[in-house]
Amino acid sequence: MFAKFLSIGAYTPKNVMDNKYFESIVETDDEWIYKRTGIKTRFKADDNQYTSDLGVEAAKVAIQRAGIDKKDIGMIICATISPDYLCMPSTACIISHKLGLKNIPAFDISAACSGFIYALSIAKAYVEAKVAKYVLIIGAEKLSSIVDYTDRSTCVLFGDGAGAAIIGTTTNEKEKIIDINISADGEFQDFLITPGCGSKNPCSQKVLDEHLQFMKMKGNETFKVAVKTLSNDVVELLSRNGISSDKIDHFIPHQANYRIIKAVGDTLNLHEKQIVLTVEKYGNTSSASIPMAINDIYESKRLKNGDLMLLDAFGGGLTWGSSLVYFAGN
Ligand code: UT7
């Protein structure tokens, strides 16, 4: 019995923020943003639309495409760094209720941009242990709620969105999730951080005045570790499984920066056609970026059943992860 990646779904909010918009709120310009990041647009949820709402919309699509009865879902995992509520209830519990599901485990995980791959690894373990028939995994972010729109070094980078997948079982080797790496190193915990409103710096007027409730990033330092870690991680995963990079149909990396993706692609000797790029359109949507990218190639009919995907993510923590997965849609 193996775990399989049965379906994908995603949701993009309707409000577009283009680079010109940022020229009107901070000292930046379209040329800088596009040249340094590859981003042209990103999306923003409505004020009354929360992370759980984005996750529910993505989940509905994934459930429908899996062709399963939602009552057979045995677990819901939501990866997010922008939950509806800071501590509780979890966004996964709210999603569960909005989907009309009861009496199944539902929980959030905090692994920043690597969250979807962390969720995938938990889902794989649970279905292979026959604890759940299907697991719904979601990467959902309303990052606009934790972005400081006065900080040009971060605000131009991030967008809102959600992606979801159904993980099921198979006995067919050619349908399985082949392997997953997840890892972390807390030494670099301050590279990407929201310093305020946790137990260390509880919410106070001072915290709010200093904008500590928002994301901070040491961009350049993060960039260098990201390129090295993402490359090493996938090289190790491919060699452990005896798979060469030319066998990969779709390399789907976390969409933080075009230059990072290009550098990793070059290290792996990947052809342009193998690399999935959505950073231009969505910006960095953290845990949602990989499932949104998978959904893009699914909807544009580039992703076919039996295709081999290589997922690769890196984010706050620092955390990282990669996975070799056959797409096993109905
Ligand atoms: O998703 C989790 C993982 N995240 C990542 O992997 C992100 C990794 N980092 C990056 O993608 C890049 O480091 C950034 C896109 C964030 C920044 O690009 P960079 O080439 O590393 O720029 P930098 O931070 O070294 O800044 C270069 C200059 C600075 O000016 P000075 O000091 O050289 O005068 C910045 O102040 O660019 C300036 N700058 C900007 N200029 C115009 C920073 N942000 C902006 C901006 N517009 N929005």
mmCIF file of C-alpha atoms and ligand atoms in Angstrom:
data_model
loop_
_atom_site.group_PDB
_atom_site.id
_atom_site.type_symbol
_atom_site.label_atom_id
_atom_site.label_comp_id
_atom_site.label_asym_id
_atom_site.label_seq_id
_atom_site.Cartn_x
_atom_site.Cartn_y
_atom_site.Cartn_z
ATOM 1 C CA MET A 1 0.000 0.000 0.000
ATOM 2 C CA PHE A 2 1.440 3.355 -1.082
ATOM 3 C CA ALA A 3 0.262 6.933 -0.705
ATOM 4 C CA LYS A 4 -0.756 8.697 -3.912
ATOM 5 C CA PHE A 5 -1.314 12.309 -4.958
ATOM 6 C CA LEU A 6 -4.863 12.038 -6.214
ATOM 7 C CA SER A 7 -5.956 15.567 -7.018
ATOM 8 C CA ILE A 8 -5.122 19.266 -6.900
ATOM 9 C CA GLY A 9 -7.168 22.432 -6.499
ATOM 10 C CA ALA A 10 -6.440 26.098 -5.892
ATOM 11 C CA TYR A 11 -8.060 29.435 -5.268
ATOM 12 C CA THR A 12 -6.796 32.896 -6.180
ATOM 13 C CA PRO A 13 -8.468 35.991 -4.700
ATOM 14 C CA LYS A 14 -9.761 38.459 -7.256
ATOM 15 C CA ASN A 15 -7.920 41.699 -6.310
ATOM 16 C CA VAL A 16 -4.711 42.166 -8.311
ATOM 17 C CA MET A 17 -1.807 44.242 -7.011
ATOM 18 C CA ASP A 18 0.615 45.059 -9.826
ATOM 19 C CA ASN A 19 4.085 46.578 -9.452
ATOM 20 C CA LYS A 20 2.751 50.025 -10.364
ATOM 21 C CA TYR A 21 0.525 49.896 -7.268
ATOM 22 C CA PHE A 22 3.628 49.518 -5.065
ATOM 23 C CA GLU A 23 5.214 52.531 -6.755
ATOM 24 C CA SER A 24 2.317 54.500 -5.278
ATOM 25 C CA ILE A 25 2.789 53.303 -1.668
ATOM 26 C CA VAL A 26 6.582 52.816 -1.170
ATOM 27 C CA GLU A 27 9.807 53.966 -2.841
ATOM 28 C CA THR A 28 10.177 51.259 -5.458
ATOM 29 C CA ASP A 29 9.686 50.696 -9.169
ATOM 30 C CA ASP A 30 8.478 48.041 -11.537
ATOM 31 C CA GLU A 31 11.957 47.523 -12.979
ATOM 32 C CA TRP A 32 13.566 46.816 -9.581
ATOM 33 C CA ILE A 33 10.829 44.416 -8.533
ATOM 34 C CA TYR A 34 10.756 42.467 -11.800
ATOM 35 C CA LYS A 35 14.538 42.307 -12.210
ATOM 36 C CA ARG A 36 15.277 41.221 -8.626
ATOM 37 C CA THR A 37 12.308 38.879 -8.100
ATOM 38 C CA GLY A 38 10.539 38.049 -11.374
ATOM 39 C CA ILE A 39 7.246 39.250 -9.876
ATOM 40 C CA LYS A 40 4.736 41.318 -11.875
ATOM 41 C CA THR A 41 1.497 40.771 -9.974
ATOM 42 C CA ARG A 42 0.207 39.217 -6.768
ATOM 43 C CA PHE A 43 -3.338 38.855 -5.424
ATOM 44 C CA LYS A 44 -5.047 40.150 -2.302
ATOM 45 C CA ALA A 45 -8.038 38.697 -0.468
ATOM 46 C CA ASP A 46 -11.006 40.911 0.414
ATOM 47 C CA ASP A 47 -11.082 42.333 3.949
ATOM 48 C CA ASN A 48 -13.879 39.943 4.900
ATOM 49 C CA GLN A 49 -12.216 36.916 3.281
ATOM 50 C CA TYR A 50 -9.955 34.932 5.621
ATOM 51 C CA THR A 51 -7.316 32.235 5.208
ATOM 52 C CA SER A 52 -9.921 29.530 5.934
ATOM 53 C CA ASP A 53 -12.153 30.896 3.131
ATOM 54 C CA LEU A 54 -9.299 30.674 0.630
ATOM 55 C CA GLY A 55 -8.478 27.149 1.869
ATOM 56 C CA VAL A 56 -12.115 26.009 1.618
ATOM 57 C CA GLU A 57 -12.397 27.141 -2.008
ATOM 58 C CA ALA A 58 -9.200 25.284 -2.943
ATOM 59 C CA ALA A 59 -10.316 22.197 -0.986
ATOM 60 C CA LYS A 60 -13.695 22.058 -2.739
ATOM 61 C CA VAL A 61 -11.960 21.908 -6.118
ATOM 62 C CA ALA A 62 -9.511 19.213 -4.959
ATOM 63 C CA ILE A 63 -12.342 17.089 -3.494
ATOM 64 C CA GLN A 64 -14.431 17.407 -6.642
ATOM 65 C CA ARG A 65 -11.483 16.498 -8.909
ATOM 66 C CA ALA A 66 -10.602 13.491 -6.724
ATOM 67 C CA GLY A 67 -14.117 12.170 -7.346
ATOM 68 C CA ILE A 68 -14.434 11.040 -3.730
ATOM 69 C CA ASP A 69 -17.179 11.364 -1.169
ATOM 70 C CA LYS A 70 -15.963 14.045 1.234
ATOM 71 C CA LYS A 71 -17.183 11.857 4.126
ATOM 72 C CA ASP A 72 -14.282 9.509 3.335
ATOM 73 C CA ILE A 73 -11.742 12.190 4.259
ATOM 74 C CA GLY A 74 -10.094 11.006 7.479
ATOM 75 C CA MET A 75 -7.890 13.995 8.297
ATOM 76 C CA ILE A 76 -7.405 17.668 7.404
ATOM 77 C CA ILE A 77 -4.022 19.364 7.634
ATOM 78 C CA CYS A 78 -3.648 23.063 6.913
ATOM 79 C CA ALA A 79 -0.195 24.579 6.466
ATOM 80 C CA THR A 80 -0.265 28.309 7.109
ATOM 81 C CA ILE A 81 1.617 31.207 8.662
ATOM 82 C CA SER A 82 -1.423 33.493 8.453
ATOM 83 C CA PRO A 83 -4.105 31.546 10.350
ATOM 84 C CA ASP A 84 -7.567 33.046 10.958
ATOM 85 C CA TYR A 85 -6.683 33.252 14.672
ATOM 86 C CA LEU A 86 -3.260 33.511 16.289
ATOM 87 C CA CYS A 87 -3.566 30.577 18.709
ATOM 88 C CA MET A 88 -6.890 28.793 18.375
ATOM 89 C CA PRO A 89 -9.009 27.460 16.872
ATOM 90 C CA SER A 90 -6.828 26.102 14.094
ATOM 91 C CA THR A 91 -7.625 27.145 10.537
ATOM 92 C CA ALA A 92 -7.994 23.429 9.689
ATOM 93 C CA CYS A 93 -10.843 23.134 12.251
ATOM 94 C CA ILE A 94 -12.617 26.114 10.682
ATOM 95 C CA ILE A 95 -12.109 24.653 7.189
ATOM 96 C CA SER A 96 -13.460 21.326 8.405
ATOM 97 C CA HIS A 97 -16.639 23.018 9.672
ATOM 98 C CA LYS A 98 -17.069 25.071 6.495
ATOM 99 C CA LEU A 99 -16.793 21.861 4.464
ATOM 100 C CA GLY A 100 -19.445 20.205 6.650
ATOM 101 C CA LEU A 101 -17.041 17.610 8.066
ATOM 102 C CA LYS A 102 -17.126 16.449 11.689
ATOM 103 C CA ASN A 103 -15.321 14.056 14.014
ATOM 104 C CA ILE A 104 -12.060 13.805 12.113
ATOM 105 C CA PRO A 105 -8.657 15.158 13.179
ATOM 106 C CA ALA A 106 -7.956 18.636 11.834
ATOM 107 C CA PHE A 107 -4.853 20.631 12.665
ATOM 108 C CA ASP A 108 -2.505 23.321 11.377
ATOM 109 C CA ILE A 109 1.214 23.001 10.885
ATOM 110 C CA SER A 110 3.737 25.811 11.039
ATOM 111 C CA ALA A 111 6.589 25.258 8.619
ATOM 112 C CA ALA A 112 6.255 28.495 6.622
ATOM 113 C CA CYS A 113 6.904 28.107 2.880
ATOM 114 C CA SER A 114 7.831 24.421 3.333
ATOM 115 C CA GLY A 115 4.445 23.776 4.957
ATOM 116 C CA PHE A 116 2.811 22.001 2.010
ATOM 117 C CA ILE A 117 5.640 19.460 1.773
ATOM 118 C CA TYR A 118 5.548 18.957 5.563
ATOM 119 C CA ALA A 119 1.775 18.354 5.288
ATOM 120 C CA LEU A 120 2.337 15.944 2.409
ATOM 121 C CA SER A 121 4.782 13.908 4.497
ATOM 122 C CA ILE A 122 2.300 13.628 7.393
ATOM 123 C CA ALA A 123 -0.521 12.661 5.017
ATOM 124 C CA LYS A 124 1.687 10.025 3.368
ATOM 125 C CA ALA A 125 2.498 8.481 6.756
ATOM 126 C CA TYR A 126 -1.150 8.384 7.857
ATOM 127 C CA VAL A 127 -2.570 6.835 4.691
ATOM 128 C CA GLU A 128 0.256 4.295 4.470
ATOM 129 C CA ALA A 129 -0.394 3.365 8.109
ATOM 130 C CA LYS A 130 -4.069 2.900 7.082
ATOM 131 C CA VAL A 131 -5.190 5.374 9.734
ATOM 132 C CA ALA A 132 -6.973 7.502 7.130
ATOM 133 C CA LYS A 133 -8.358 6.554 3.697
ATOM 134 C CA TYR A 134 -7.968 10.071 2.334
ATOM 135 C CA VAL A 135 -6.181 13.085 3.783
ATOM 136 C CA LEU A 136 -6.983 16.630 2.669
ATOM 137 C CA ILE A 137 -3.888 18.832 2.752
ATOM 138 C CA ILE A 138 -4.077 22.566 2.267
ATOM 139 C CA GLY A 139 -1.597 25.411 1.954
ATOM 140 C CA ALA A 140 -3.521 28.643 2.534
ATOM 141 C CA GLU A 141 -2.305 32.162 3.172
ATOM 142 C CA LYS A 142 -3.729 35.612 3.645
ATOM 143 C CA LEU A 143 -0.238 37.060 3.838
ATOM 144 C CA SER A 144 -1.631 40.550 3.275
ATOM 145 C CA SER A 145 -2.680 40.362 6.959
ATOM 146 C CA ILE A 146 0.949 40.057 8.139
ATOM 147 C CA VAL A 147 2.720 42.152 5.478
ATOM 148 C CA ASP A 148 3.984 45.608 6.450
ATOM 149 C CA TYR A 149 2.902 47.797 3.529
ATOM 150 C CA THR A 150 5.358 50.490 4.631
ATOM 151 C CA ASP A 151 8.377 48.142 4.258
ATOM 152 C CA ARG A 152 9.456 48.054 0.608
ATOM 153 C CA SER A 153 11.880 45.183 1.203
ATOM 154 C CA THR A 154 9.043 42.741 1.952
ATOM 155 C CA CYS A 155 5.688 44.168 0.830
ATOM 156 C CA VAL A 156 6.363 43.796 -2.899
ATOM 157 C CA LEU A 157 7.066 40.072 -2.527
ATOM 158 C CA PHE A 158 4.002 38.443 -1.039
ATOM 159 C CA GLY A 159 0.489 37.540 -2.193
ATOM 160 C CA ASP A 160 -2.615 35.702 -0.959
ATOM 161 C CA GLY A 161 -3.940 32.369 -2.212
ATOM 162 C CA ALA A 162 -4.532 28.709 -1.441
ATOM 163 C CA GLY A 163 -3.928 25.269 -2.862
ATOM 164 C CA ALA A 164 -5.181 21.869 -1.752
ATOM 165 C CA ALA A 165 -4.665 18.199 -2.547
ATOM 166 C CA ILE A 166 -6.243 14.879 -1.715
ATOM 167 C CA ILE A 167 -3.835 12.130 -0.731
ATOM 168 C CA GLY A 168 -5.168 8.577 -1.116
ATOM 169 C CA THR A 169 -3.787 5.056 -1.470
ATOM 170 C CA THR A 170 -2.720 2.803 -4.306
ATOM 171 C CA THR A 171 -1.032 -0.534 -4.837
ATOM 172 C CA ASN A 172 0.459 0.689 -8.126
ATOM 173 C CA GLU A 173 4.159 1.662 -7.828
ATOM 174 C CA LYS A 174 3.754 4.030 -10.795
ATOM 175 C CA GLU A 175 1.187 6.097 -8.898
ATOM 176 C CA LYS A 176 2.964 6.510 -5.598
ATOM 177 C CA ILE A 177 4.532 9.358 -3.700
ATOM 178 C CA ILE A 178 8.058 8.057 -4.105
ATOM 179 C CA ASP A 179 9.932 9.859 -1.350
ATOM 180 C CA ILE A 180 9.926 12.985 0.808
ATOM 181 C CA ASN A 181 12.680 14.918 2.608
ATOM 182 C CA ILE A 182 11.776 17.419 5.304
ATOM 183 C CA SER A 183 14.230 19.212 7.542
ATOM 184 C CA ALA A 184 14.970 22.372 9.548
ATOM 185 C CA ASP A 185 17.694 24.450 11.168
ATOM 186 C CA GLY A 186 16.638 26.845 13.928
ATOM 187 C CA GLU A 187 20.029 28.556 13.904
ATOM 188 C CA PHE A 188 18.651 30.903 11.234
ATOM 189 C CA GLN A 189 15.362 31.566 13.031
ATOM 190 C CA ASP A 190 15.670 35.356 12.639
ATOM 191 C CA PHE A 191 16.059 35.295 8.834
ATOM 192 C CA LEU A 192 12.269 35.219 8.423
ATOM 193 C CA ILE A 193 10.334 36.214 11.496
ATOM 194 C CA THR A 194 7.169 37.875 12.828
ATOM 195 C CA PRO A 195 8.633 39.064 16.133
ATOM 196 C CA GLY A 196 5.471 40.397 17.781
ATOM 197 C CA CYS A 197 2.264 39.043 19.303
ATOM 198 C CA GLY A 198 3.686 35.669 20.405
ATOM 199 C CA SER A 199 4.695 34.663 23.941
ATOM 200 C CA LYS A 200 8.054 36.437 23.638
ATOM 201 C CA ASN A 201 6.634 39.841 22.694
ATOM 202 C CA PRO A 202 2.910 39.682 23.532
ATOM 203 C CA CYS A 203 0.672 42.122 21.721
ATOM 204 C CA SER A 204 0.949 45.617 23.184
ATOM 205 C CA GLN A 205 0.717 49.139 21.866
ATOM 206 C CA LYS A 206 4.530 49.228 21.753
ATOM 207 C CA VAL A 207 4.660 46.056 19.644
ATOM 208 C CA LEU A 208 2.087 47.491 17.247
ATOM 209 C CA ASP A 209 3.812 50.891 17.081
ATOM 210 C CA GLU A 210 7.072 49.146 16.144
ATOM 211 C CA HIS A 211 5.284 47.015 13.498
ATOM 212 C CA LEU A 212 6.538 43.820 15.147
ATOM 213 C CA GLN A 213 3.325 41.976 14.250
ATOM 214 C CA PHE A 214 4.490 41.941 10.617
ATOM 215 C CA MET A 215 6.886 39.678 8.695
ATOM 216 C CA LYS A 216 10.559 40.703 8.645
ATOM 217 C CA MET A 217 13.107 39.125 6.333
ATOM 218 C CA LYS A 218 16.878 39.225 5.956
ATOM 219 C CA GLY A 219 16.395 38.888 2.217
ATOM 220 C CA ASN A 220 19.942 38.636 0.971
ATOM 221 C CA GLU A 221 21.084 36.181 3.667
ATOM 222 C CA THR A 222 17.943 34.091 3.078
ATOM 223 C CA PHE A 223 18.575 34.118 -0.671
ATOM 224 C CA LYS A 224 22.044 32.568 -0.302
ATOM 225 C CA VAL A 225 20.967 29.830 2.124
ATOM 226 C CA ALA A 226 17.900 29.121 -0.039
ATOM 227 C CA VAL A 227 19.885 28.466 -3.221
ATOM 228 C CA LYS A 228 22.348 26.174 -1.428
ATOM 229 C CA THR A 229 19.775 24.282 0.630
ATOM 230 C CA LEU A 230 17.237 23.811 -2.183
ATOM 231 C CA SER A 231 19.938 22.518 -4.521
ATOM 232 C CA ASN A 232 21.573 20.149 -2.003
ATOM 233 C CA ASP A 233 18.230 18.811 -0.868
ATOM 234 C CA VAL A 234 17.004 17.779 -4.318
ATOM 235 C CA VAL A 235 20.388 16.438 -5.411
ATOM 236 C CA GLU A 236 20.318 14.151 -2.346
ATOM 237 C CA LEU A 237 16.688 13.114 -2.942
ATOM 238 C CA LEU A 238 17.300 12.270 -6.609
ATOM 239 C CA SER A 239 20.459 10.308 -5.913
ATOM 240 C CA ARG A 240 18.865 8.397 -2.998
ATOM 241 C CA ASN A 241 16.143 7.241 -5.411
ATOM 242 C CA GLY A 242 18.415 6.629 -8.394
ATOM 243 C CA ILE A 243 16.498 9.132 -10.531
ATOM 244 C CA SER A 244 18.301 11.526 -12.871
ATOM 245 C CA SER A 245 17.001 15.061 -13.378
ATOM 246 C CA ASP A 246 16.113 14.433 -17.042
ATOM 247 C CA LYS A 247 13.392 12.015 -15.851
ATOM 248 C CA ILE A 248 11.551 14.834 -14.060
ATOM 249 C CA ASP A 249 8.491 16.018 -15.982
ATOM 250 C CA HIS A 250 7.828 19.025 -13.750
ATOM 251 C CA PHE A 251 10.180 20.712 -11.290
ATOM 252 C CA ILE A 252 7.847 22.661 -8.999
ATOM 253 C CA PRO A 253 9.844 24.805 -6.578
ATOM 254 C CA HIS A 254 8.573 27.233 -3.969
ATOM 255 C CA GLN A 255 7.929 30.472 -5.882
ATOM 256 C CA ALA A 256 9.887 33.068 -3.871
ATOM 257 C CA ASN A 257 12.204 34.538 -6.478
ATOM 258 C CA TYR A 258 12.880 33.770 -10.137
ATOM 259 C CA ARG A 259 16.634 34.094 -9.563
ATOM 260 C CA ILE A 260 16.591 31.396 -6.849
ATOM 261 C CA ILE A 261 14.577 29.056 -9.086
ATOM 262 C CA LYS A 262 16.923 29.674 -12.039
ATOM 263 C CA ALA A 263 20.018 28.981 -9.907
ATOM 264 C CA VAL A 264 18.597 25.693 -8.595
ATOM 265 C CA GLY A 265 17.430 24.715 -12.095
ATOM 266 C CA ASP A 266 20.937 25.332 -13.442
ATOM 267 C CA THR A 267 22.518 23.217 -10.679
ATOM 268 C CA LEU A 268 20.182 20.358 -11.613
ATOM 269 C CA ASN A 269 20.770 20.845 -15.357
ATOM 270 C CA LEU A 270 17.052 21.212 -15.882
ATOM 271 C CA HIS A 271 15.592 22.350 -19.185
ATOM 272 C CA GLU A 272 13.334 25.419 -19.104
ATOM 273 C CA LYS A 273 10.405 23.235 -20.140
ATOM 274 C CA GLN A 274 10.738 21.184 -16.938
ATOM 275 C CA ILE A 275 10.561 24.196 -14.613
ATOM 276 C CA VAL A 276 7.191 25.463 -13.412
ATOM 277 C CA LEU A 277 7.127 29.237 -12.888
ATOM 278 C CA THR A 278 4.218 31.118 -11.358
ATOM 279 C CA VAL A 279 6.137 33.713 -9.331
ATOM 280 C CA GLU A 280 5.511 36.356 -12.005
ATOM 281 C CA LYS A 281 1.753 36.028 -11.561
ATOM 282 C CA TYR A 282 1.214 35.181 -7.867
ATOM 283 C CA GLY A 283 4.372 36.415 -6.100
ATOM 284 C CA ASN A 284 5.361 34.485 -2.995
ATOM 285 C CA THR A 285 2.309 32.824 -1.408
ATOM 286 C CA SER A 286 4.318 30.828 1.155
ATOM 287 C CA SER A 287 2.699 27.439 1.909
ATOM 288 C CA ALA A 288 0.224 27.924 -0.969
ATOM 289 C CA SER A 289 2.860 28.458 -3.635
ATOM 290 C CA ILE A 290 3.607 24.836 -4.556
ATOM 291 C CA PRO A 291 -0.021 23.608 -4.730
ATOM 292 C CA MET A 292 -1.026 26.765 -6.654
ATOM 293 C CA ALA A 293 1.773 26.029 -9.133
ATOM 294 C CA ILE A 294 0.706 22.371 -9.481
ATOM 295 C CA ASN A 295 -2.844 23.594 -10.086
ATOM 296 C CA ASP A 296 -1.630 25.964 -12.801
ATOM 297 C CA ILE A 297 -0.044 23.181 -14.837
ATOM 298 C CA TYR A 298 -3.070 20.954 -14.198
ATOM 299 C CA GLU A 299 -5.487 23.593 -15.493
ATOM 300 C CA SER A 300 -3.300 24.415 -18.486
ATOM 301 C CA LYS A 301 -3.225 20.666 -19.275
ATOM 302 C CA ARG A 302 0.549 20.411 -18.918
ATOM 303 C CA LEU A 303 0.188 17.972 -16.003
ATOM 304 C CA LYS A 304 -0.914 14.495 -17.002
ATOM 305 C CA ASN A 305 -1.577 11.345 -15.014
ATOM 306 C CA GLY A 306 1.666 9.465 -14.423
ATOM 307 C CA ASP A 307 3.853 12.570 -14.714
ATOM 308 C CA LEU A 308 6.770 12.728 -12.292
ATOM 309 C CA MET A 309 6.859 15.898 -10.183
ATOM 310 C CA LEU A 310 9.795 17.130 -8.126
ATOM 311 C CA LEU A 311 8.648 19.516 -5.373
ATOM 312 C CA ASP A 312 11.183 21.697 -3.549
ATOM 313 C CA ALA A 313 10.532 24.276 -0.820
ATOM 314 C CA PHE A 314 12.379 26.506 1.595
ATOM 315 C CA GLY A 315 11.166 28.954 4.215
ATOM 316 C CA GLY A 316 11.086 30.478 7.682
ATOM 317 C CA GLY A 317 12.383 28.415 10.551
ATOM 318 C CA LEU A 318 14.480 27.803 8.580
ATOM 319 C CA THR A 319 12.671 24.813 7.118
ATOM 320 C CA TRP A 320 12.997 22.997 3.820
ATOM 321 C CA GLY A 321 11.680 19.949 2.031
ATOM 322 C CA SER A 322 11.481 18.142 -1.273
ATOM 323 C CA SER A 323 9.462 15.316 -2.729
ATOM 324 C CA LEU A 324 9.352 13.009 -5.737
ATOM 325 C CA VAL A 325 5.719 12.360 -6.599
ATOM 326 C CA TYR A 326 3.790 10.787 -9.452
ATOM 327 C CA PHE A 327 0.626 12.678 -10.268
ATOM 328 C CA ALA A 328 -2.124 10.096 -9.920
ATOM 329 C CA GLY A 329 -5.321 11.953 -10.823
ATOM 330 C CA ASN A 330 -8.537 10.224 -11.847
HETATM 331 O O1 UT7 B 1 9.699 32.441 0.908
HETATM 332 C C1 UT7 B 1 10.662 32.192 1.888
HETATM 333 C C2 UT7 B 1 12.026 32.317 1.379
HETATM 334 N N1 UT7 B 1 12.261 33.647 0.870
HETATM 335 C C3 UT7 B 1 13.221 33.836 0.003
HETATM 336 O O2 UT7 B 1 13.858 32.885 -0.381
HETATM 337 C C4 UT7 B 1 13.521 35.239 -0.427
HETATM 338 C C5 UT7 B 1 15.000 35.390 -0.598
HETATM 339 N N2 UT7 B 1 15.443 36.730 -0.900
HETATM 340 C C6 UT7 B 1 15.162 37.394 -2.034
HETATM 341 O O3 UT7 B 1 14.377 36.962 -2.838
HETATM 342 C C7 UT7 B 1 15.942 38.681 -2.308
HETATM 343 O O4 UT7 B 1 16.974 38.787 -1.358
HETATM 344 C C8 UT7 B 1 15.074 39.958 -2.277
HETATM 345 C C9 UT7 B 1 14.190 40.009 -3.497
HETATM 346 C C10 UT7 B 1 14.221 39.989 -1.020
HETATM 347 C C11 UT7 B 1 15.966 41.190 -2.288
HETATM 348 O O5 UT7 B 1 16.845 41.182 -3.430
HETATM 349 P P1 UT7 B 1 18.406 41.433 -3.246
HETATM 350 O O6 UT7 B 1 18.981 41.416 -4.581
HETATM 351 O O7 UT7 B 1 18.910 40.436 -2.258
HETATM 352 O O8 UT7 B 1 18.430 42.899 -2.678
HETATM 353 P P2 UT7 B 1 19.018 43.433 -1.308
HETATM 354 O O9 UT7 B 1 18.156 43.037 -0.150
HETATM 355 O O10 UT7 B 1 20.481 43.104 -1.224
HETATM 356 O O11 UT7 B 1 18.869 44.978 -1.520
HETATM 357 C C12 UT7 B 1 19.568 45.659 -2.566
HETATM 358 C C13 UT7 B 1 19.121 47.111 -2.585
HETATM 359 C C14 UT7 B 1 19.164 47.791 -1.221
HETATM 360 O O12 UT7 B 1 19.611 49.123 -1.417
HETATM 361 P P3 UT7 B 1 21.119 49.536 -1.113
HETATM 362 O O13 UT7 B 1 21.339 49.199 0.319
HETATM 363 O O14 UT7 B 1 21.948 48.705 -2.061
HETATM 364 O O15 UT7 B 1 21.131 51.002 -1.418
HETATM 365 C C15 UT7 B 1 17.738 47.807 -0.784
HETATM 366 O O16 UT7 B 1 17.438 48.856 0.089
HETATM 367 O O17 UT7 B 1 17.763 47.198 -3.020
HETATM 368 C C16 UT7 B 1 17.024 47.998 -2.098
HETATM 369 N N3 UT7 B 1 15.632 47.539 -2.091
HETATM 370 C C17 UT7 B 1 14.717 48.013 -2.934
HETATM 371 N N4 UT7 B 1 14.786 48.939 -3.921
HETATM 372 C C18 UT7 B 1 13.656 49.188 -4.614
HETATM 373 C C19 UT7 B 1 15.053 46.596 -1.301
HETATM 374 N N5 UT7 B 1 13.775 46.451 -1.611
HETATM 375 C C20 UT7 B 1 13.524 47.325 -2.625
HETATM 376 C C21 UT7 B 1 12.381 47.635 -3.388
HETATM 377 N N6 UT7 B 1 12.500 48.558 -4.366
HETATM 378 N N7 UT7 B 1 11.187 47.023 -3.196
#
